[in-house]
Coordinates of C-alpha atoms in Angstrom, one line a residue:
M859 CA 7.7 20.4 1.1
E860 CA 6.4 21.7 4.4
I861 CA 9.2 22.1 6.9
R862 CA 8.1 21.3 10.4
T863 CA 11.3 19.7 11.9
L864 CA 15.0 20.1 11.5
T865 CA 15.2 16.7 9.8
D866 CA 12.9 18.1 7.2
I867 CA 15.6 20.6 6.5
Y868 CA 18.0 17.7 5.9
D869 CA 15.6 16.3 3.4
V870 CA 15.3 19.6 1.5
T871 CA 19.1 20.0 1.5
C872 CA 19.5 16.6 0.0
S873 CA 16.9 17.3 -2.7
I874 CA 18.9 20.2 -4.1
E875 CA 21.8 18.7 -6.1
R876 CA 24.8 21.0 -6.3
P877 CA 28.5 20.6 -6.3
T878 CA 29.0 22.7 -3.2
V879 CA 26.8 22.5 -0.1
L880 CA 29.6 23.3 2.3
K881 CA 33.2 24.6 2.0
S882 CA 36.1 25.1 4.3
K883 CA 39.7 26.0 4.0
K884 CA 42.3 23.3 4.4
G885 CA 45.8 24.4 4.1
D886 CA 45.9 26.9 1.3
R887 CA 42.8 25.8 -0.6
W888 CA 39.0 25.7 -0.2
V889 CA 37.5 22.2 -0.1
D890 CA 34.0 21.6 -1.2
V891 CA 31.4 19.1 0.1
S892 CA 28.8 18.2 -2.5
T893 CA 25.2 17.2 -2.0
S894 CA 26.0 13.5 -2.3
E895 CA 28.9 13.8 0.1
F896 CA 26.8 15.7 2.6
R897 CA 23.9 13.2 2.3
D898 CA 26.1 10.1 2.7
T899 CA 28.2 11.5 5.5
V900 CA 25.1 12.5 7.6
R901 CA 23.5 9.1 7.0
N902 CA 26.6 7.1 7.8
F903 CA 27.6 9.1 10.8
S904 CA 24.1 8.8 12.2
N905 CA 24.2 5.1 11.7
G906 CA 27.7 5.0 13.3
L907 CA 26.4 6.8 16.4
R908 CA 23.7 4.1 16.7
V909 CA 26.5 1.4 16.4
L910 CA 28.1 3.0 19.4
G911 CA 24.8 2.6 21.3
V912 CA 23.2 6.1 20.9
K913 CA 19.5 5.9 21.3
P914 CA 16.6 8.3 20.5
G915 CA 16.6 11.1 23.1
D916 CA 20.3 10.7 24.0
R917 CA 22.2 14.0 24.3
I918 CA 25.3 14.4 22.0
A919 CA 27.7 17.3 22.5
I920 CA 29.5 19.1 19.8
L921 CA 32.7 20.9 20.9
S922 CA 34.0 22.5 17.7
E923 CA 34.8 25.6 15.8
N924 CA 32.6 26.2 12.7
R925 CA 33.4 23.6 10.0
P926 CA 31.5 21.1 7.8
E927 CA 31.7 18.4 10.4
W928 CA 29.7 20.6 12.8
A929 CA 26.7 20.8 10.5
M930 CA 26.9 17.2 9.4
A931 CA 27.2 15.9 12.9
D932 CA 24.3 18.1 14.0
F933 CA 22.0 16.6 11.3
A934 CA 23.3 13.1 12.0
I935 CA 22.4 13.5 15.7
L936 CA 18.9 14.8 14.8
C937 CA 18.4 12.1 12.2
A938 CA 19.1 9.5 15.0
A939 CA 16.3 11.2 16.9
A940 CA 18.9 12.4 19.5
V941 CA 19.5 15.8 20.9
T942 CA 22.4 18.2 20.0
V943 CA 24.3 20.0 22.8
P944 CA 26.6 22.7 21.4
I945 CA 29.6 23.7 23.5
Y946 CA 31.6 26.8 22.8
P947 CA 35.2 25.8 21.8
T948 CA 36.5 28.8 23.7
L949 CA 35.5 27.3 27.0
L950 CA 38.0 25.8 29.4
G951 CA 37.7 22.2 30.4
W952 CA 36.3 22.9 33.9
Q953 CA 33.7 25.2 32.4
M954 CA 32.3 22.3 30.3
V955 CA 31.8 19.9 33.2
H956 CA 28.4 21.4 34.2
I957 CA 27.1 21.4 30.7
L958 CA 28.1 17.8 30.0
N959 CA 26.7 16.6 33.3
D960 CA 23.5 18.7 33.3
S961 CA 22.7 17.6 29.8
G962 CA 23.6 14.0 30.4
A963 CA 25.6 13.9 27.2
V964 CA 26.7 10.3 26.4
A965 CA 29.1 11.4 23.6
V966 CA 31.1 14.4 22.5
I967 CA 32.4 15.3 19.1
C968 CA 35.6 17.3 19.3
S969 CA 37.1 19.3 16.4
T970 CA 40.9 19.1 17.2
A971 CA 43.5 17.6 19.4
E972 CA 43.3 20.8 21.5
Q973 CA 39.6 20.4 22.2
L974 CA 40.1 16.6 22.7
Q975 CA 42.7 17.4 25.4
K976 CA 40.2 19.5 27.3
I977 CA 37.8 16.6 27.4
R978 CA 40.5 14.1 28.4
E979 CA 41.3 16.3 31.4
I980 CA 37.7 16.4 32.7
Q981 CA 36.4 13.0 31.6
K982 CA 36.7 11.4 35.0
N983 CA 34.2 14.1 36.3
T984 CA 31.6 13.4 33.6
P985 CA 30.0 10.0 34.4
Y986 CA 27.5 10.0 31.6
L987 CA 30.1 10.6 28.9
H988 CA 30.9 7.3 27.3
H989 CA 32.1 8.1 23.8
V990 CA 34.7 10.7 22.5
I991 CA 35.0 11.4 18.8
V992 CA 37.6 13.7 17.2
C993 CA 37.6 15.2 13.7
D994 CA 41.3 16.2 13.4
A995 CA 42.9 13.3 15.3
P996 CA 46.3 13.6 16.9
A997 CA 49.2 11.4 15.6
S998 CA 48.7 9.1 18.6
L999 CA 45.0 8.5 19.3
P1000 CA 44.3 8.0 23.0
P1001 CA 42.6 4.8 24.1
G1002 CA 38.8 4.9 23.7
V1003 CA 38.8 7.9 21.4
R1004 CA 37.5 7.4 17.8
K1005 CA 38.0 9.4 14.7
F1006 CA 35.1 11.0 12.9
E1007 CA 36.0 9.0 9.8
Q1008 CA 35.9 5.8 11.8
I1009 CA 32.3 6.5 12.9
V1010 CA 31.3 7.3 9.3
E1011 CA 32.9 4.0 8.1
E1012 CA 31.3 1.9 10.8
G1013 CA 27.9 3.4 10.0
K1014 CA 28.4 2.6 6.3
K1015 CA 29.4 -1.0 7.0
N1016 CA 26.5 -1.5 9.5
D1017 CA 23.7 0.3 7.6
D1018 CA 20.6 -1.6 8.9
G1019 CA 18.1 0.5 6.9
R1020 CA 16.7 2.2 10.0
F1021 CA 18.0 5.6 9.2
D1022 CA 15.0 6.8 7.2
A1023 CA 12.5 5.6 9.8
L1024 CA 14.5 7.4 12.6
R1025 CA 14.9 10.5 10.5
K1026 CA 11.1 10.8 10.2
R1027 CA 10.6 10.1 13.9
P1028 CA 11.0 13.5 15.4
K1029 CA 7.9 15.6 15.8
P1030 CA 7.7 19.4 15.9
D1031 CA 7.1 19.4 19.7
E1032 CA 10.1 17.1 20.5
L1033 CA 13.4 18.4 21.9
A1034 CA 16.0 19.1 19.2
T1035 CA 18.8 20.9 21.1
L1036 CA 19.9 22.2 24.5
V1037 CA 21.5 25.6 24.1
Y1038 CA 23.4 26.7 27.2
T1039 CA 23.6 30.3 28.5
S1040 CA 27.0 31.9 29.2
G1041 CA 26.6 31.4 33.0
T1042 CA 27.5 34.9 34.0
T1043 CA 25.2 34.8 37.0
G1044 CA 25.7 31.2 38.0
N1045 CA 25.9 27.8 36.3
P1046 CA 24.9 27.9 32.6
K1047 CA 21.3 27.0 32.0
G1048 CA 20.1 24.9 29.1
A1049 CA 17.4 26.3 26.9
M1050 CA 15.3 23.5 25.6
L1051 CA 14.4 24.2 22.0
T1052 CA 12.2 21.9 20.0
H1053 CA 12.3 21.0 16.3
G1054 CA 9.2 23.2 15.8
N1055 CA 10.7 26.1 17.7
I1056 CA 13.6 26.3 15.3
A1057 CA 12.0 25.2 12.1
S1058 CA 9.1 27.7 12.4
N1059 CA 11.5 30.5 13.2
A1060 CA 13.6 29.7 10.2
M1061 CA 10.6 29.6 7.9
A1062 CA 9.3 32.9 9.3
S1063 CA 12.7 34.5 8.8
L1064 CA 12.8 33.4 5.2
K1065 CA 9.7 35.3 4.5
V1066 CA 11.6 38.6 4.9
L1067 CA 15.3 37.6 4.3
P1068 CA 16.5 37.8 0.7
I1069 CA 18.1 34.4 0.7
E1070 CA 18.0 32.5 -2.6
Q1071 CA 19.3 29.3 -4.1
G1072 CA 22.8 29.6 -5.5
L1073 CA 24.0 32.3 -3.2
I1074 CA 27.2 31.9 -1.1
A1075 CA 26.9 32.6 2.6
M1076 CA 29.9 32.8 5.1
S1077 CA 29.4 31.4 8.5
I1078 CA 31.3 33.5 11.1
L1079 CA 29.5 33.6 14.4
P1080 CA 30.0 30.4 16.5
L1081 CA 27.5 27.6 15.6
S1082 CA 27.2 27.1 19.3
H1083 CA 25.1 30.3 19.2
I1084 CA 21.5 29.8 18.2
L1085 CA 21.6 32.8 15.9
E1086 CA 24.3 31.4 13.6
R1087 CA 22.7 28.0 13.7
M1088 CA 19.4 29.5 12.7
A1089 CA 21.1 31.4 9.8
D1090 CA 22.7 28.2 8.6
Y1091 CA 19.4 26.3 8.6
C1092 CA 18.0 29.1 6.5
Y1093 CA 20.8 28.7 4.0
F1094 CA 20.3 25.0 3.9
I1095 CA 16.6 25.4 3.2
R1096 CA 17.2 27.8 0.3
G1097 CA 20.0 25.8 -1.3
C1098 CA 22.9 28.2 -0.6
T1099 CA 26.5 27.3 -0.3
I1100 CA 27.9 27.8 3.3
A1101 CA 31.6 28.7 3.6
Y1102 CA 33.0 28.5 7.1
A1103 CA 35.4 31.3 8.1
E1104 CA 38.7 29.9 9.4
S1105 CA 38.6 32.2 12.5
V1106 CA 37.7 35.7 13.5
N1107 CA 41.2 36.9 12.7
K1108 CA 40.9 35.4 9.1
V1109 CA 37.4 36.8 8.3
G1110 CA 38.7 39.7 6.2
E1111 CA 41.0 37.4 4.2
N1112 CA 38.3 34.7 3.8
L1113 CA 35.7 37.3 2.6
Q1114 CA 38.1 38.3 -0.2
E1115 CA 38.8 34.7 -1.2
V1116 CA 35.2 33.4 -1.1
K1117 CA 33.3 36.7 -2.0
P1118 CA 30.1 35.6 -0.3
H1119 CA 26.7 37.3 -1.0
L1120 CA 25.8 37.3 2.7
F1121 CA 27.2 36.4 6.1
A1122 CA 26.2 36.1 9.7

């Protein structure tokens, strides 16, 4: 199929049945996400965001290290015709305030209790931020914070059948993501990238990159960086398996365990 938007990439990914689309290390073993799990999680999480009140065009922030939930949340946001706002997990709380306020993010998806705590400390200074979601929830969940799994379950229970229509709604010239600069010369500035900007770049890259179905790719650079995100979209299009490195310090160990064909 012709790929003109990032939601087209989701469609292509779902059309390539395989036991492992994504994999990440939990404890001492690597855990796989199959095509069906990927498809259902994206659909249900996207529906769950709409249950929260997320509307087309809303900005949703992702504050997370590289992991399967990053990619699935990204596609869920895009399939709700909303806009993804990546935030580097290395940033301190006060450094995120400008990004959250400038983008107008109405929700943020945090990876861990550590990232959640950063948001909790600045939330009073982010008037647009109404919803906080966490993947690895702390033992005691703070009031108003929801688990990633809860959003998935709510979306599954409240599937109103609008997912497919919303998934097809984005056009190539519509905003897909706001990618913020490092802010070394002032406040970070959000680069406005459309579906067409990224999709066309990925397709052009695949004309020269030796990426084929069945290969294993390791995701190392932060997904908050557009280069890594672009690489991952290329992997999705070709039907590769994406393995997420645990951290920069564990890359060598992870490479030996996974034995990927390529990495970025």
